[in-house]
CSV table of C-alpha atoms and ligand atoms in Angstrom, one decimal:
chain,number,residue,atom,x,y,z
A,1,UNK,CA,-16.5,1.1,-56.3
A,2,UNK,CA,-13.8,-0.4,-54.2
A,3,UNK,CA,-15.0,-1.8,-50.9
A,4,UNK,CA,-12.8,-0.9,-48.1
A,5,UNK,CA,-10.7,-3.7,-46.6
A,6,UNK,CA,-10.9,-3.9,-42.8
A,7,UNK,CA,-8.5,-6.1,-40.7
A,8,UNK,CA,-10.2,-6.8,-37.6
A,9,UNK,CA,-7.4,-7.8,-34.7
A,10,UNK,CA,-8.7,-9.6,-31.6
A,11,UNK,CA,-6.5,-9.1,-28.5
A,12,UNK,CA,-9.0,-10.2,-25.9
A,13,UNK,CA,-11.2,-8.3,-23.4
A,14,UNK,CA,-14.6,-8.7,-22.0
A,15,UNK,CA,-16.1,-8.2,-25.6
A,16,UNK,CA,-15.2,-11.7,-26.4
A,17,UNK,CA,-15.3,-13.0,-22.8
A,18,UNK,CA,-17.6,-16.1,-21.6
A,19,UNK,CA,-18.7,-16.9,-17.8
A,20,UNK,CA,-16.8,-19.6,-16.5
A,21,UNK,CA,-19.9,-21.9,-15.3
A,22,UNK,CA,-17.9,-23.1,-12.1
A,23,UNK,CA,-16.5,-19.8,-10.9
A,24,UNK,CA,-18.6,-17.1,-12.6
A,25,UNK,CA,-15.3,-15.1,-13.4
A,26,UNK,CA,-15.1,-13.9,-17.2
A,27,UNK,CA,-12.3,-15.5,-19.3
A,28,UNK,CA,-11.5,-15.1,-23.0
A,29,UNK,CA,-13.1,-17.4,-25.8
A,30,UNK,CA,-12.2,-18.1,-29.4
A,31,UNK,CA,-12.6,-15.3,-31.8
A,32,UNK,CA,-14.7,-17.2,-34.3
A,33,UNK,CA,-17.8,-17.7,-32.0
A,34,UNK,CA,-17.7,-13.8,-31.7
A,35,UNK,CA,-18.1,-13.3,-35.3
A,36,UNK,CA,-21.0,-16.0,-35.1
A,37,UNK,CA,-22.7,-13.6,-32.3
A,38,UNK,CA,-22.8,-10.6,-34.9
A,39,UNK,CA,-24.3,-11.7,-38.1
A,40,UNK,CA,-24.8,-8.2,-38.7
A,41,UNK,CA,-21.3,-7.7,-39.8
A,42,UNK,CA,-22.0,-9.6,-43.0
A,43,UNK,CA,-24.3,-6.4,-43.8
A,44,UNK,CA,-21.6,-3.9,-43.7
A,45,UNK,CA,-20.4,-2.2,-46.8
A,46,UNK,CA,-16.8,-3.6,-46.6
A,47,UNK,CA,-14.5,-6.4,-46.6
A,48,UNK,CA,-13.6,-8.1,-43.0
A,49,UNK,CA,-10.7,-10.1,-42.7
A,50,UNK,CA,-9.7,-11.2,-38.9
A,51,UNK,CA,-6.8,-12.2,-36.9
A,52,UNK,CA,-6.7,-13.0,-33.2
A,53,UNK,CA,-3.8,-13.1,-30.6
A,54,UNK,CA,-3.4,-17.1,-30.0
A,55,UNK,CA,-4.4,-16.9,-26.5
A,56,UNK,CA,-6.6,-13.8,-26.2
A,57,UNK,CA,-5.8,-12.0,-23.0
A,58,UNK,CA,-7.6,-9.3,-20.1
A,59,UNK,CA,-6.3,-6.3,-21.0
A,60,UNK,CA,-4.6,-6.2,-17.5
A,61,UNK,CA,-2.3,-8.3,-18.9
A,62,UNK,CA,-1.1,-5.9,-21.7
A,63,UNK,CA,2.5,-5.2,-21.9
A,64,UNK,CA,5.0,-3.2,-24.5
A,65,UNK,CA,5.7,-6.9,-26.0
A,66,UNK,CA,1.9,-7.2,-27.0
A,67,UNK,CA,1.9,-3.9,-28.3
A,68,UNK,CA,4.8,-4.7,-30.3
A,69,UNK,CA,2.8,-7.8,-31.9
A,70,UNK,CA,-0.2,-5.5,-32.7
A,71,UNK,CA,2.2,-3.0,-34.2
A,72,UNK,CA,3.8,-5.7,-36.5
A,73,UNK,CA,0.4,-7.1,-37.5
A,74,UNK,CA,-0.6,-3.3,-38.7
A,75,UNK,CA,3.0,-2.9,-40.3
A,76,UNK,CA,2.7,-6.4,-42.0
A,77,UNK,CA,-0.9,-5.8,-43.5
A,78,UNK,CA,-0.7,-2.1,-44.0
A,79,UNK,CA,-0.7,-2.1,-47.9
A,80,UNK,CA,-3.4,-4.5,-48.0
A,81,UNK,CA,-5.8,-2.8,-45.9
A,82,UNK,CA,-7.3,0.2,-45.8
A,83,UNK,CA,-8.3,0.1,-42.0
A,84,UNK,CA,-7.6,-1.6,-38.7
A,85,UNK,CA,-10.2,-2.3,-35.8
A,86,UNK,CA,-8.1,-3.6,-32.5
A,87,UNK,CA,-10.7,-5.6,-30.2
A,88,UNK,CA,-9.4,-5.1,-26.8
A,89,UNK,CA,-10.2,-4.9,-23.3
A,90,UNK,CA,-11.1,-1.3,-22.0
A,91,UNK,CA,-9.0,-1.6,-18.6
A,92,UNK,CA,-5.8,-0.6,-20.4
A,93,UNK,CA,-6.9,0.3,-23.9
A,94,UNK,CA,-5.9,3.9,-23.3
A,95,UNK,CA,-2.7,3.0,-22.7
A,96,UNK,CA,-2.3,0.7,-25.8
A,97,UNK,CA,-4.0,3.4,-28.1
A,98,UNK,CA,-1.5,5.8,-26.8
A,99,UNK,CA,1.5,3.2,-27.1
A,100,UNK,CA,0.5,2.5,-30.8
A,101,UNK,CA,0.2,6.0,-31.8
A,102,UNK,CA,3.9,6.5,-30.9
A,103,UNK,CA,4.7,2.9,-32.5
A,104,UNK,CA,3.3,4.0,-35.8
A,105,UNK,CA,5.0,6.8,-37.4
A,106,UNK,CA,3.3,8.4,-40.3
A,107,UNK,CA,0.4,6.3,-40.0
A,108,UNK,CA,-1.9,7.5,-42.8
A,109,UNK,CA,-4.6,5.1,-42.2
A,110,UNK,CA,-7.5,4.4,-39.6
A,111,UNK,CA,-6.6,2.1,-36.4
A,112,UNK,CA,-9.5,2.0,-34.3
A,113,UNK,CA,-9.3,0.7,-30.7
A,114,UNK,CA,-12.8,-0.8,-29.3
A,115,UNK,CA,-14.2,-3.2,-26.9
A,116,UNK,CA,-17.1,-3.4,-24.4
A,117,UNK,CA,-18.5,-3.2,-20.8
A,118,UNK,CA,-20.6,-6.4,-21.6
A,119,UNK,CA,-19.5,-9.6,-23.1
A,120,UNK,CA,-21.1,-9.8,-27.0
A,121,UNK,CA,-23.1,-12.7,-25.7
A,122,UNK,CA,-24.7,-10.4,-23.4
A,123,UNK,CA,-28.5,-9.6,-24.1
A,124,UNK,CA,-27.9,-5.7,-23.4
A,125,UNK,CA,-24.4,-5.9,-24.8
A,126,UNK,CA,-22.6,-2.6,-25.7
A,127,UNK,CA,-20.3,-4.8,-28.1
A,128,UNK,CA,-22.3,-4.6,-31.0
A,129,UNK,CA,-22.7,-1.1,-31.5
A,130,UNK,CA,-19.0,-0.5,-30.8
A,131,UNK,CA,-17.7,-3.1,-33.0
A,132,UNK,CA,-20.2,-2.3,-35.8
A,133,UNK,CA,-19.5,1.6,-35.7
A,134,UNK,CA,-15.8,1.2,-35.1
A,135,UNK,CA,-15.8,-0.7,-38.6
A,136,UNK,CA,-17.8,1.8,-40.2
A,137,UNK,CA,-15.4,4.6,-38.9
A,138,UNK,CA,-12.5,2.9,-40.2
A,139,UNK,CA,-14.1,2.2,-43.5
A,140,UNK,CA,-15.0,6.0,-44.1
A,141,UNK,CA,-13.4,7.0,-47.2
A,142,UNK,CA,-13.2,10.3,-49.2
A,143,UNK,CA,-12.0,10.6,-52.6
A,144,UNK,CA,-10.7,7.3,-52.3
A,145,UNK,CA,-8.5,8.2,-49.3
A,146,UNK,CA,-9.2,7.2,-45.6
A,147,UNK,CA,-10.9,10.1,-43.5
A,148,UNK,CA,-9.2,9.1,-40.3
A,149,UNK,CA,-5.4,8.7,-40.4
A,150,UNK,CA,-4.6,7.8,-36.7
A,151,UNK,CA,-4.8,5.7,-33.6
A,152,UNK,CA,-8.7,6.3,-32.3
A,153,UNK,CA,-10.8,4.8,-29.8
A,154,UNK,CA,-14.6,4.3,-30.5
A,155,UNK,CA,-16.6,3.7,-27.3
A,156,UNK,CA,-20.5,4.6,-26.8
A,157,UNK,CA,-21.0,6.8,-29.9
A,158,UNK,CA,-18.0,8.7,-29.8
A,159,UNK,CA,-14.7,8.3,-31.7
A,160,UNK,CA,-11.9,10.1,-29.7
A,161,UNK,CA,-8.3,10.4,-30.4
A,162,UNK,CA,-6.6,7.3,-28.9
A,163,UNK,CA,-3.9,9.2,-27.1
A,164,UNK,CA,-6.2,11.7,-25.5
A,165,UNK,CA,-8.5,9.3,-23.6
A,166,UNK,CA,-8.7,7.9,-20.1
A,167,UNK,CA,-11.0,5.1,-18.7
A,168,UNK,CA,-13.2,6.9,-16.2
A,169,UNK,CA,-15.8,4.4,-15.4
A,170,UNK,CA,-16.1,0.7,-14.9
A,171,UNK,CA,-19.8,0.8,-14.9
A,172,UNK,CA,-21.3,3.2,-17.2
A,173,UNK,CA,-21.2,2.3,-21.1
A,174,UNK,CA,-19.5,5.8,-21.5
A,175,UNK,CA,-16.1,4.1,-19.8
A,176,UNK,CA,-14.1,7.0,-21.7
A,177,UNK,CA,-13.3,10.5,-21.9
A,178,UNK,CA,-11.3,12.9,-23.8
A,179,UNK,CA,-11.3,16.0,-21.3
A,180,UNK,CA,-8.3,18.1,-23.2
A,181,UNK,CA,-9.4,17.4,-26.9
A,182,UNK,CA,-12.7,17.2,-29.0
A,183,UNK,CA,-14.3,14.0,-30.1
A,184,UNK,CA,-12.9,13.0,-33.7
A,185,UNK,CA,-16.5,11.8,-34.6
A,186,UNK,CA,-19.9,11.2,-33.3
A,187,UNK,CA,-22.3,8.5,-34.0
A,188,UNK,CA,-25.9,9.3,-34.2
A,189,UNK,CA,-28.6,9.2,-36.8
A,190,UNK,CA,-25.5,10.0,-39.0
A,191,UNK,CA,-21.7,9.5,-38.5
A,192,UNK,CA,-20.7,12.9,-37.7
A,193,UNK,CA,-16.9,13.6,-38.6
A,194,UNK,CA,-15.3,16.6,-37.0
A,195,UNK,CA,-12.8,17.4,-39.6
A,196,UNK,CA,-11.2,20.0,-38.4
A,197,UNK,CA,-9.9,18.1,-35.3
A,198,UNK,CA,-8.5,15.1,-37.3
A,199,UNK,CA,-4.7,14.3,-37.3
A,200,UNK,CA,-2.6,14.7,-40.3
A,201,UNK,CA,1.0,14.0,-40.8
A,202,UNK,CA,3.1,16.4,-42.6
A,203,UNK,CA,4.5,14.3,-44.8
A,204,UNK,CA,3.4,11.7,-47.5
A,205,UNK,CA,6.2,9.4,-45.9
A,206,UNK,CA,5.5,5.7,-45.4
A,207,UNK,CA,4.9,4.0,-42.3
A,208,UNK,CA,7.5,3.1,-40.0
A,209,UNK,CA,6.7,0.6,-37.1
A,210,UNK,CA,8.9,1.6,-34.1
A,211,UNK,CA,8.6,-1.2,-31.5
A,212,UNK,CA,11.4,-0.6,-29.2
A,213,UNK,CA,9.9,0.6,-25.9
A,214,UNK,CA,11.9,0.9,-22.9
A,215,UNK,CA,10.3,-0.6,-19.5
A,216,UNK,CA,12.8,1.4,-17.2
A,217,UNK,CA,10.0,3.9,-16.2
A,218,UNK,CA,7.7,4.9,-13.4
A,219,UNK,CA,4.5,7.1,-12.4
A,220,UNK,CA,4.6,8.9,-9.1
A,221,UNK,CA,1.6,10.4,-7.8
A,222,UNK,CA,2.0,13.1,-5.2
A,223,UNK,CA,-0.4,13.1,-2.1
A,224,UNK,CA,0.0,15.6,1.1
A,225,UNK,CA,2.0,13.9,3.3
A,226,UNK,CA,4.1,11.8,0.7
A,227,UNK,CA,7.4,11.1,2.6
A,228,UNK,CA,11.1,11.6,1.8
A,229,UNK,CA,12.2,7.9,2.3
A,230,UNK,CA,9.4,6.9,0.0
A,231,UNK,CA,10.3,9.3,-3.0
A,232,UNK,CA,14.1,8.9,-2.3
A,233,UNK,CA,13.6,4.9,-2.6
A,234,UNK,CA,11.7,5.4,-6.1
A,235,UNK,CA,13.8,7.9,-7.7
A,236,UNK,CA,17.1,6.8,-6.7
A,237,UNK,CA,16.5,3.2,-8.4
A,238,UNK,CA,19.2,2.6,-10.9
A,239,UNK,CA,16.6,0.8,-13.2
A,240,UNK,CA,14.8,4.1,-13.5
A,241,UNK,CA,15.2,6.3,-16.9
A,242,UNK,CA,12.2,8.3,-16.6
A,243,UNK,CA,9.2,9.2,-14.4
A,244,UNK,CA,5.9,10.8,-14.7
A,245,UNK,CA,5.5,13.0,-11.9
A,246,UNK,CA,1.6,13.3,-11.2
A,247,UNK,CA,1.4,16.6,-9.5
A,248,UNK,CA,-1.1,18.8,-8.4
A,249,UNK,CA,-3.7,21.4,-10.4
A,250,UNK,CA,-1.6,23.1,-12.9
A,251,UNK,CA,1.7,21.3,-12.2
A,252,UNK,CA,2.2,22.1,-8.6
A,253,UNK,CA,4.0,20.3,-5.9
A,254,UNK,CA,5.3,20.9,-2.3
A,255,UNK,CA,8.2,23.5,-2.3
A,256,UNK,CA,9.8,21.6,0.7
A,257,UNK,CA,13.9,21.6,0.3
A,258,UNK,CA,14.0,17.8,0.6
A,259,UNK,CA,11.7,17.3,-2.3
A,260,UNK,CA,13.4,20.0,-4.5
A,261,UNK,CA,16.8,18.7,-3.7
A,262,UNK,CA,16.0,15.0,-4.5
A,263,UNK,CA,14.2,15.8,-7.6
A,264,UNK,CA,17.5,18.1,-8.6
A,265,UNK,CA,19.8,15.3,-7.7
A,266,UNK,CA,17.9,12.8,-9.8
A,267,UNK,CA,17.5,15.0,-12.8
A,268,UNK,CA,21.2,15.9,-12.5
A,269,UNK,CA,22.0,12.2,-12.7
A,270,UNK,CA,20.3,11.7,-15.7
A,271,UNK,CA,16.7,10.9,-14.8
A,272,UNK,CA,14.0,12.2,-17.1
A,273,UNK,CA,10.9,13.9,-15.0
A,274,UNK,CA,7.6,14.7,-16.9
A,275,UNK,CA,5.2,17.1,-14.9
A,276,UNK,CA,1.5,15.7,-15.6
A,277,UNK,CA,-1.4,17.0,-13.7
A,278,UNK,CA,-3.5,14.8,-11.3
A,279,UNK,CA,-6.7,16.7,-12.4
A,280,UNK,CA,-8.4,14.6,-15.2
A,281,UNK,CA,-8.6,17.8,-17.5
A,282,UNK,CA,-6.4,21.0,-17.5
A,283,UNK,CA,-2.8,21.5,-18.1
A,284,UNK,CA,0.7,22.1,-16.4
A,285,UNK,CA,1.8,25.3,-16.6
A,286,UNK,CA,5.3,25.6,-14.8
A,287,UNK,CA,5.8,29.0,-13.5
A,288,UNK,CA,2.0,30.1,-12.8
A,289,UNK,CA,2.2,29.4,-9.4
A,290,UNK,CA,5.4,29.8,-6.8
A,291,UNK,CA,4.7,25.9,-6.3
A,292,UNK,CA,5.9,25.0,-9.7
A,293,UNK,CA,8.6,27.6,-10.3
A,294,UNK,CA,11.3,25.5,-9.0
A,295,UNK,CA,10.4,22.2,-10.9
A,296,UNK,CA,10.6,24.2,-14.0
A,297,UNK,CA,14.3,25.5,-13.0
A,298,UNK,CA,15.7,22.2,-12.1
A,299,UNK,CA,14.8,21.1,-15.7
A,300,UNK,CA,11.3,19.1,-15.1
A,301,UNK,CA,9.8,18.5,-18.7
A,302,UNK,CA,6.4,19.9,-19.0
A,303,UNK,CA,3.7,17.1,-19.9
A,304,UNK,CA,1.3,20.3,-20.6
A,305,UNK,CA,-2.2,18.6,-21.3
A,306,UNK,CA,-1.1,14.9,-21.8
A,307,UNK,CA,-2.8,12.3,-20.3
A,308,UNK,CA,-0.7,10.1,-17.8
A,309,UNK,CA,-1.3,7.3,-20.2
A,310,UNK,CA,0.2,9.1,-23.0
A,311,UNK,CA,2.9,10.4,-20.7
A,312,UNK,CA,4.3,7.2,-19.7
A,313,UNK,CA,4.1,5.5,-23.2
A,314,UNK,CA,5.7,8.8,-24.8
A,315,UNK,CA,8.3,8.0,-22.3
A,316,UNK,CA,9.0,4.4,-23.1
A,317,UNK,CA,9.0,5.2,-26.8
A,318,UNK,CA,11.8,8.0,-26.4
A,319,UNK,CA,13.7,6.2,-24.5
A,320,UNK,CA,13.4,3.2,-26.4
A,321,UNK,CA,14.4,5.2,-29.4
A,322,UNK,CA,17.5,6.4,-27.8
A,323,UNK,CA,17.0,10.2,-28.0
A,324,UNK,CA,19.9,11.8,-26.4
A,325,UNK,CA,19.9,13.8,-23.0
A,326,UNK,CA,20.4,17.1,-24.4
A,327,UNK,CA,17.3,17.1,-26.9
A,328,UNK,CA,15.0,14.8,-24.6
A,329,UNK,CA,13.2,17.8,-22.9
A,330,UNK,CA,12.4,19.5,-26.2
A,331,UNK,CA,11.3,16.7,-28.4
A,332,UNK,CA,9.0,15.4,-25.1
A,333,UNK,CA,7.4,18.7,-24.8
A,334,UNK,CA,6.5,18.5,-28.7
A,335,UNK,CA,3.3,17.1,-29.9
A,336,UNK,CA,4.6,13.8,-32.0
A,337,UNK,CA,0.9,12.3,-32.8
A,338,UNK,CA,-1.5,15.1,-31.5
A,339,UNK,CA,-0.8,13.7,-27.9
A,340,UNK,CA,-1.0,17.4,-26.6
A,341,UNK,CA,-1.6,20.8,-27.3
B,401,LIG,N1,-10.9,-6.6,-17.6
B,401,LIG,C1,-11.5,-6.6,-18.7
B,401,LIG,C2,-10.3,-5.8,-19.8
B,401,LIG,O1,-9.7,-5.0,-20.0
B,401,LIG,C3,-12.2,-5.1,-19.2
B,401,LIG,C4,-12.8,-4.7,-20.7
B,401,LIG,O2,-12.6,-5.5,-21.3
B,401,LIG,O3,-13.9,-4.2,-20.6
B,401,LIG,O4,-9.7,-6.8,-20.6
């Protein structure tokens, strides 16, 4: 029997941090020491190889250049491994999992992001379970084929579709939620995989690694009282090519003329504006209320039930790929990696 080969990619995060004895602040440390802290890894029924960022980072320092590095590691090792586990700080993990889902086109192997709320050396750490089960999830095979063939995020007994997740808690071990899509798998006495929710690429074309992410994007969250000069200063910036607009409820916004005029002017000048909801769950339905009808008619893109994390990384990806203005809205509104319903 072929034992699955798993590549563990360490980028940083609490999972591998130690306390600076002088300041008490958590700082990243070297990866070999992490492996020594989990002798149980040797008991797993797979071959594990590891690769680490030269300088592990707190995920607050994550950026598209690092995403490209992770994507390149996966691309370069794609044929030699059956699955990949990315150890990553939890703070921006949902952004990275979303970004990687777009960057890895035609992915047909598991890429599982995981991390922890407490460092691996801590007595009550959640790191061991998260890491061990992520490796097991990445090792799952049926008829010699990987069971998971997408970018997942495993945390506290649940495997989620990565681009559907949001970090919702900085205290609880259950730090993530996927409110608009069911769990891909759960870990209890057995590993239960929910086959019907797994992503399957249409064609068996090979992996294409796409690393051109355009950073000329922004997120604007509406609030009652938001002012015209504030919005104008953001959307009239020449550096902005795409904007995620976080609206109320099912995609609603103020109907005041100045707001609609500003948005229309920016869209007519080529800005791509995506409507996502500020609610943690549910979907944008433009036209359901009068307060979203005008957004629809001026050409705002519907983000449907996408998360803000997936919305911003999808914008970076499509702009980076140079999708032309005529097709942009239609392509954006199409689910590319299961990121929207
Ligand atoms: N600040 C850490 C990070 O995101 C938190 C964590 O790993 O959970 O890198």
